[in-house]
């Protein structure tokens, strides 16, 4: 029988990192719909991330994206975050928005462009030294659009060269996460298209390089929980960019499109010991709230991860193992579907009471008047966005 006190302890200690860029305006190539109250700078993004933590109790850090969150004094930003009750988390370099990067960044045929991209990656490790961040979160838009456009093997050599240079720069308590993506913005090859390519580079680099699984970056029908189970088993699962999608990299609220997939992923995390801090799995969101209010959407997303985690923790592992050992397919499957069918909201309300926060985070946020405050305070000035 599942010991609920252990389940509640695991849920109290959950750590879900929110992304600074989800608080800014975002959209598609068709339109970016500006919203009221959107932060105008990194400090206000940190304030909004602290608000999500205040009402959920399990989102104590915010990931930054450079240069979208570039400030004069990252030490001062880290101090501001601390005062607000959060920490600065993963540092995401951006080598996909400069004109020079049309044919790629670290994989670009032009050595000068590769140098420029490498310098930015190394600058981001300098930022980590100041913010105390442990994770350098790498995603490359690099790829090609037409067969023959460039040497697939040549680009892999250039990628590997740059990754080794960055790896050698990492400090003892720092690591790199290598994110993969099947397509977009390149539509023939991406230079890190799948988990296998990321994994191979990480093994080649060393123990401080791990794979980052963005749940929106797979071909339709991909069994993501298999990838998670494999990487965890090989101690190479660095973390997640959680979101959900119906078609492509839609970056919708995690759990909104396929809560059962999120549950299956969290089951592999729980069964593989991935919730333990020692496993070093970073649970991060990577979403864009193009039409929905941003802070409530992030609170809802944190709750969705909590609910999937709670259900996964309620899987009767003894019954599961017994059924698996006996080849009892239906009983084994039922161990998961029974847990998934459990209404975990009362249990999570108890966890929030233990954390000293309102059992209804979204209701409490709406009653807080925070949105009305920021809508007034941020009426003038340019709202932050992707600046694409
Ligand atoms: C690429 C990606 C990557 C980020 C960006 C904001 O699609 O998932 O993680 O840098 O979104
Ligand atoms: Mn991502």
Coordinates of C-alpha atoms and ligand atoms in Angstrom, one line a residue:
X1 CA 0.0 0.0 0.0
X2 CA 1.3 3.5 -0.9
X3 CA 2.5 5.5 2.2
X4 CA 0.8 8.9 1.7
X5 CA 3.2 10.8 4.1
X6 CA 6.1 9.9 1.7
X7 CA 4.0 11.0 -1.2
X8 CA 3.2 14.3 0.4
X9 CA 6.8 14.9 1.3
X10 CA 7.8 14.3 -2.3
X11 CA 5.2 16.8 -3.4
X12 CA 6.2 19.4 -0.9
X13 CA 9.8 19.2 -2.1
X14 CA 8.9 19.4 -5.8
X15 CA 10.8 22.0 -7.7
X16 CA 9.3 23.3 -11.0
X17 CA 11.3 26.1 -12.7
X18 CA 9.3 28.6 -14.8
X19 CA 10.7 30.3 -17.9
X20 CA 11.2 34.1 -17.9
X21 CA 10.1 34.3 -21.5
X22 CA 6.7 32.9 -20.8
X23 CA 5.9 36.1 -18.8
X24 CA 6.6 38.2 -21.9
X25 CA 4.5 38.7 -25.0
X26 CA 4.7 35.8 -27.5
X27 CA 2.9 34.6 -30.5
X28 CA 3.2 33.0 -33.9
X29 CA 4.5 34.3 -37.3
X30 CA 0.9 35.4 -37.8
X31 CA 0.5 37.7 -34.8
X32 CA 1.9 38.5 -31.3
X33 CA -1.2 39.6 -29.2
X34 CA 0.2 42.1 -26.7
X35 CA -1.3 41.7 -23.2
X36 CA -1.7 44.2 -20.3
X37 CA 0.5 44.0 -17.3
X38 CA 3.3 42.2 -19.2
X39 CA 6.8 42.7 -17.6
X40 CA 9.0 45.2 -19.3
X41 CA 12.4 43.8 -18.1
X42 CA 14.1 40.9 -16.3
X43 CA 13.3 42.3 -12.8
X44 CA 9.5 42.4 -13.5
X45 CA 9.7 38.8 -15.0
X46 CA 11.4 37.7 -11.7
X47 CA 8.6 39.4 -9.8
X48 CA 6.0 37.5 -11.8
X49 CA 7.9 34.2 -11.3
X50 CA 8.0 34.9 -7.5
X51 CA 4.3 35.4 -7.6
X52 CA 3.8 31.9 -9.2
X53 CA 6.0 30.5 -6.5
X54 CA 4.1 32.4 -3.7
X55 CA 0.8 30.8 -4.8
X56 CA 2.1 27.3 -5.7
X57 CA 4.9 26.8 -3.2
X58 CA 6.9 24.6 -5.7
X59 CA 8.3 27.0 -8.3
X60 CA 11.3 28.5 -6.5
X61 CA 13.4 29.4 -9.5
X62 CA 13.2 31.1 -12.9
X63 CA 15.2 30.3 -16.0
X64 CA 16.7 33.2 -18.0
X65 CA 17.3 33.7 -21.7
X66 CA 20.2 35.8 -22.8
X67 CA 19.9 38.5 -24.3
X68 CA 16.2 38.7 -23.7
X69 CA 17.0 39.0 -20.0
X70 CA 20.3 40.8 -20.3
X71 CA 20.9 43.3 -17.4
X72 CA 23.9 45.5 -16.5
X73 CA 24.4 43.7 -13.1
X74 CA 23.4 40.0 -12.9
X75 CA 24.5 40.0 -9.3
X76 CA 21.9 42.7 -8.5
X77 CA 19.2 40.7 -10.4
X78 CA 20.1 37.6 -8.3
X79 CA 19.8 39.6 -5.1
X80 CA 16.5 41.0 -6.3
X81 CA 15.3 37.5 -7.0
X82 CA 16.3 36.3 -3.6
X83 CA 14.4 39.2 -1.9
X84 CA 11.4 38.1 -3.9
X85 CA 11.8 34.5 -2.7
X86 CA 13.1 32.8 -5.8
X87 CA 16.5 31.9 -7.4
X88 CA 17.8 32.4 -10.9
X89 CA 17.8 29.1 -12.6
X90 CA 19.0 27.7 -15.9
X91 CA 20.8 30.1 -18.3
X92 CA 19.6 29.8 -21.9
X93 CA 22.0 31.3 -24.6
X94 CA 20.3 32.6 -27.7
X95 CA 22.2 31.9 -30.9
X96 CA 19.2 32.0 -33.2
X97 CA 18.2 35.6 -33.6
X98 CA 21.1 37.4 -35.2
X99 CA 21.3 37.8 -39.0
X100 CA 24.7 36.0 -39.1
X101 CA 23.0 32.9 -37.9
X102 CA 21.0 32.3 -41.1
X103 CA 23.1 29.2 -42.0
X104 CA 23.6 28.3 -38.4
X105 CA 25.5 29.3 -35.3
X106 CA 28.1 26.8 -34.0
X107 CA 27.5 24.6 -37.1
X108 CA 27.7 27.5 -39.6
X109 CA 30.2 27.0 -42.5
X110 CA 31.7 30.4 -41.7
X111 CA 34.4 30.2 -38.9
X112 CA 33.8 33.8 -37.9
X113 CA 30.1 33.1 -37.3
X114 CA 31.0 30.0 -35.3
X115 CA 33.4 32.1 -33.2
X116 CA 30.7 34.7 -32.5
X117 CA 28.3 32.0 -31.3
X118 CA 30.9 30.3 -29.2
X119 CA 31.7 33.6 -27.5
X120 CA 28.1 34.1 -26.6
X121 CA 27.9 30.6 -25.1
X122 CA 31.0 31.3 -23.0
X123 CA 29.5 34.7 -22.0
X124 CA 26.5 32.8 -20.6
X125 CA 28.8 30.6 -18.4
X126 CA 30.3 33.9 -17.1
X127 CA 26.6 34.9 -16.2
X128 CA 26.2 31.5 -14.4
X129 CA 29.3 32.3 -12.3
X130 CA 27.5 35.5 -11.1
X131 CA 23.9 34.2 -10.8
X132 CA 25.0 30.9 -9.1
X133 CA 23.1 29.0 -11.8
X134 CA 24.1 25.3 -12.2
X135 CA 22.6 24.7 -15.7
X136 CA 23.7 26.0 -19.1
X137 CA 20.6 25.1 -21.2
X138 CA 21.6 24.8 -24.8
X139 CA 19.3 24.7 -27.8
X140 CA 20.5 25.3 -31.3
X141 CA 18.2 26.3 -34.2
X142 CA 21.0 25.1 -36.4
X143 CA 20.0 23.0 -39.4
X144 CA 19.4 23.0 -43.2
X145 CA 16.4 23.4 -45.4
X146 CA 17.4 21.5 -48.5
X147 CA 19.3 18.3 -49.3
X148 CA 22.9 19.2 -50.2
X149 CA 22.8 22.6 -48.5
X150 CA 25.7 21.6 -46.2
X151 CA 27.6 18.6 -45.0
X152 CA 25.6 16.8 -42.4
X153 CA 28.9 15.2 -41.0
X154 CA 30.8 18.5 -41.3
X155 CA 28.1 20.2 -39.2
X156 CA 28.4 17.5 -36.5
X157 CA 32.1 18.0 -36.3
X158 CA 31.6 21.8 -35.9
X159 CA 28.9 21.2 -33.3
X160 CA 31.2 18.8 -31.3
X161 CA 34.1 21.2 -31.5
X162 CA 32.0 24.1 -29.9
X163 CA 30.4 21.8 -27.3
X164 CA 33.8 20.6 -26.2
X165 CA 35.0 24.2 -25.9
X166 CA 32.0 25.1 -23.7
X167 CA 32.3 21.9 -21.7
X168 CA 36.0 22.7 -20.8
X169 CA 34.9 26.1 -19.5
X170 CA 32.3 24.7 -17.1
X171 CA 33.0 25.0 -13.4
X172 CA 32.8 22.1 -10.9
X173 CA 29.2 22.7 -10.0
X174 CA 28.0 23.6 -13.4
X175 CA 26.7 21.4 -16.2
X176 CA 25.3 21.7 -19.7
X177 CA 21.9 20.4 -20.9
X178 CA 21.7 19.7 -24.6
X179 CA 18.1 20.1 -26.0
X180 CA 17.1 18.4 -29.2
X181 CA 14.3 19.3 -31.7
X182 CA 13.0 17.4 -34.7
X183 CA 12.4 20.4 -36.9
X184 CA 11.8 24.3 -36.9
X185 CA 13.1 26.6 -37.8
X186 CA 15.0 24.3 -40.1
X187 CA 12.9 22.0 -42.2
X188 CA 15.3 19.4 -43.7
X189 CA 17.9 18.6 -41.0
X190 CA 18.3 19.9 -37.5
X191 CA 21.8 19.4 -36.1
X192 CA 20.4 18.1 -32.8
X193 CA 17.2 16.5 -34.1
X194 CA 16.6 13.7 -31.5
X195 CA 17.5 12.3 -28.2
X196 CA 20.0 9.9 -29.7
X197 CA 22.1 12.7 -31.2
X198 CA 22.0 14.7 -28.0
X199 CA 22.8 11.5 -26.0
X200 CA 25.8 10.7 -28.2
X201 CA 27.3 14.2 -27.9
X202 CA 26.7 14.1 -24.1
X203 CA 28.5 10.7 -23.7
X204 CA 31.3 12.0 -25.9
X205 CA 31.6 15.2 -23.8
X206 CA 31.5 13.8 -20.2
X207 CA 29.5 13.5 -17.1
X208 CA 28.6 17.2 -16.9
X209 CA 26.6 17.0 -20.2
X210 CA 23.0 15.7 -20.1
X211 CA 20.0 15.5 -22.4
X212 CA 17.2 18.0 -22.1
X213 CA 13.8 16.6 -23.2
X214 CA 11.4 19.3 -24.5
X215 CA 8.1 17.5 -24.7
X216 CA 7.1 19.5 -27.8
X217 CA 10.1 18.5 -29.9
X218 CA 9.2 15.0 -31.1
X219 CA 7.6 13.5 -34.1
X220 CA 3.9 12.8 -33.5
X221 CA 3.4 9.4 -31.8
X222 CA 6.8 9.4 -30.2
X223 CA 6.9 7.4 -26.9
X224 CA 8.5 10.1 -24.8
X225 CA 8.3 8.1 -21.6
X226 CA 10.5 5.4 -23.2
X227 CA 13.2 8.1 -23.9
X228 CA 12.8 9.3 -20.3
X229 CA 13.2 5.8 -18.9
X230 CA 16.2 5.1 -21.1
X231 CA 18.1 8.3 -20.3
X232 CA 17.3 8.1 -16.6
X233 CA 18.6 4.5 -16.6
X234 CA 21.8 5.7 -18.2
X235 CA 22.0 8.7 -15.8
X236 CA 21.9 11.1 -18.7
X237 CA 18.5 12.7 -18.1
X238 CA 19.4 16.4 -17.4
X239 CA 15.8 17.7 -17.4
X240 CA 12.7 18.7 -19.1
X241 CA 11.1 21.6 -20.9
X242 CA 7.5 20.8 -20.1
X243 CA 4.7 21.9 -22.4
X244 CA 2.0 20.2 -24.5
X245 CA 1.0 20.2 -28.1
X246 CA -1.6 18.8 -30.5
X247 CA 0.5 19.1 -33.6
X248 CA 4.0 20.6 -33.6
X249 CA 6.0 22.7 -31.1
X250 CA 2.8 24.4 -29.9
X251 CA 4.3 25.3 -26.5
X252 CA 0.8 25.0 -24.9
X253 CA 0.3 24.5 -21.1
X254 CA 1.8 21.2 -20.0
X255 CA -0.8 18.6 -19.5
X256 CA -3.4 20.5 -21.4
X257 CA -3.3 18.5 -24.6
X258 CA -2.4 15.0 -23.2
X259 CA -2.5 14.7 -19.4
X260 CA -2.2 10.9 -19.6
X261 CA 1.2 11.3 -21.5
X262 CA 2.4 13.6 -18.8
X263 CA 1.3 11.0 -16.2
X264 CA 3.2 8.2 -18.0
X265 CA 6.3 10.4 -18.2
X266 CA 6.1 11.1 -14.4
X267 CA 5.6 7.4 -13.7
X268 CA 8.9 6.6 -15.4
X269 CA 10.4 9.5 -13.4
X270 CA 9.1 8.1 -10.1
X271 CA 10.0 4.5 -10.9
X272 CA 13.5 5.5 -11.9
X273 CA 14.2 7.7 -8.9
X274 CA 14.1 10.8 -10.9
X275 CA 12.3 12.9 -8.3
X276 CA 15.2 12.5 -5.9
X277 CA 17.4 15.7 -5.9
X278 CA 20.4 13.4 -6.3
X279 CA 19.1 12.4 -9.7
X280 CA 19.7 15.9 -10.9
X281 CA 16.6 16.1 -13.1
X282 CA 15.6 19.7 -13.8
X283 CA 11.8 20.1 -14.1
X284 CA 11.4 23.3 -16.1
X285 CA 8.4 24.7 -18.1
X286 CA 9.0 26.1 -21.6
X287 CA 5.7 27.6 -22.8
X288 CA 4.2 30.5 -24.7
X289 CA 0.9 32.0 -23.6
X290 CA -0.2 33.7 -26.8
X291 CA -3.9 34.2 -26.0
X292 CA -4.3 33.2 -22.3
X293 CA -3.3 35.4 -19.3
X294 CA 0.3 34.5 -18.5
X295 CA 0.6 34.2 -14.7
X296 CA -2.6 32.2 -14.3
X297 CA -1.5 30.0 -17.2
X298 CA 1.8 29.3 -15.4
X299 CA 0.1 28.6 -12.1
X300 CA -2.3 26.2 -13.9
X301 CA 0.7 24.5 -15.6
X302 CA 2.6 24.0 -12.2
X303 CA -0.6 22.5 -10.8
X304 CA -0.9 20.1 -13.9
X305 CA 2.7 18.9 -13.2
X306 CA 1.9 18.5 -9.5
X307 CA -1.3 16.5 -10.3
X308 CA 0.6 14.2 -12.7
X309 CA 3.3 13.7 -10.2
X310 CA 0.9 12.9 -7.4
X311 CA -0.9 10.3 -9.5
X312 CA 2.4 8.8 -10.5
X313 CA 3.4 8.6 -6.8
X314 CA 0.1 6.8 -6.1
X315 CA 0.9 3.9 -8.4
X316 CA 0.9 0.8 -6.2
X317 CA 4.4 -0.3 -7.1
X318 CA 4.2 -3.7 -5.3
X319 CA 1.1 -4.6 -7.3
X320 CA 2.7 -3.4 -10.5
X321 CA 5.9 -5.4 -10.0
X322 CA 3.9 -8.5 -9.0
X323 CA 1.7 -8.2 -12.1
X324 CA 4.7 -7.6 -14.3
X325 CA 6.5 -10.6 -12.9
X326 CA 3.4 -12.8 -13.4
X327 CA 2.9 -11.5 -17.0
X328 CA -0.5 -10.3 -15.9
X329 CA -0.8 -7.6 -18.6
X330 CA -4.2 -6.2 -17.5
X331 CA -3.4 -6.0 -13.8
X332 CA -0.1 -4.3 -14.6
X333 CA -1.8 -1.8 -16.8
X334 CA -4.5 -1.3 -14.2
X335 CA -1.9 -0.3 -11.6
X336 CA -1.3 2.8 -13.7
X337 CA -4.8 3.5 -14.9
X338 CA -6.2 3.2 -11.3
X339 CA -3.6 5.8 -10.1
X340 CA -4.4 8.0 -13.1
X341 CA -8.1 7.8 -12.3
X342 CA -7.4 9.0 -8.8
X343 CA -8.6 12.6 -7.9
X344 CA -5.5 13.9 -6.3
X345 CA -6.8 17.5 -5.7
X346 CA -7.7 16.8 -2.0
X347 CA -4.2 15.4 -1.4
X348 CA -2.6 18.5 -3.1
X349 CA -4.8 20.8 -1.0
X350 CA -3.4 19.1 2.1
X351 CA 0.2 19.5 0.7
X352 CA -0.5 23.3 0.2
X353 CA -1.9 23.5 3.8
X354 CA 1.4 21.9 5.0
X355 CA 3.3 24.5 2.9
X356 CA 1.2 27.3 4.5
X357 CA -0.4 28.4 1.3
X358 CA -4.0 28.6 0.0
X359 CA -5.3 25.2 -1.2
X360 CA -6.7 27.0 -4.3
X361 CA -3.7 28.8 -5.9
X362 CA -5.5 30.1 -8.9
X363 CA -8.4 31.5 -6.8
X364 CA -6.0 33.0 -4.3
X365 CA -4.0 34.7 -7.1
X366 CA -7.2 36.2 -8.6
X367 CA -8.3 37.5 -5.2
X368 CA -4.7 38.9 -4.5
X369 CA -5.1 42.0 -6.8
X370 CA -1.6 41.3 -8.2
X371 CA -2.8 41.6 -11.8
X372 CA -4.6 44.9 -11.2
X373 CA -1.4 46.2 -9.5
X374 CA 0.9 45.3 -12.4
X375 CA -1.6 46.4 -15.1
X376 CA -1.5 49.9 -13.6
X377 CA 2.2 49.9 -12.8
X378 CA 3.3 48.7 -16.2
X379 CA 0.9 50.8 -18.3
X380 CA 3.7 52.7 -19.9
X381 CA 7.0 51.5 -21.4
X382 CA 7.7 48.6 -23.8
X383 CA 6.5 45.2 -22.9
X384 CA 9.1 42.4 -23.0
X385 CA 8.8 39.8 -25.8
X386 CA 10.9 37.5 -28.0
X387 CA 12.0 40.4 -30.2
X388 CA 12.1 38.1 -33.2
Ligands
LIG1 C1 13.0 26.0 -28.9 C2 12.9 26.1 -27.4 C3 14.1 26.3 -26.7 C4 14.1 27.8 -26.3 C5 13.0 28.4 -27.0 C6 12.4 29.4 -26.2 O1 11.8 25.6 -29.6 O2 12.1 25.0 -27.0 O3 14.1 25.7 -25.5 O4 15.3 28.4 -26.3 O5 12.1 27.3 -27.2
LIG2 MN1 12.5 24.2 -25.0

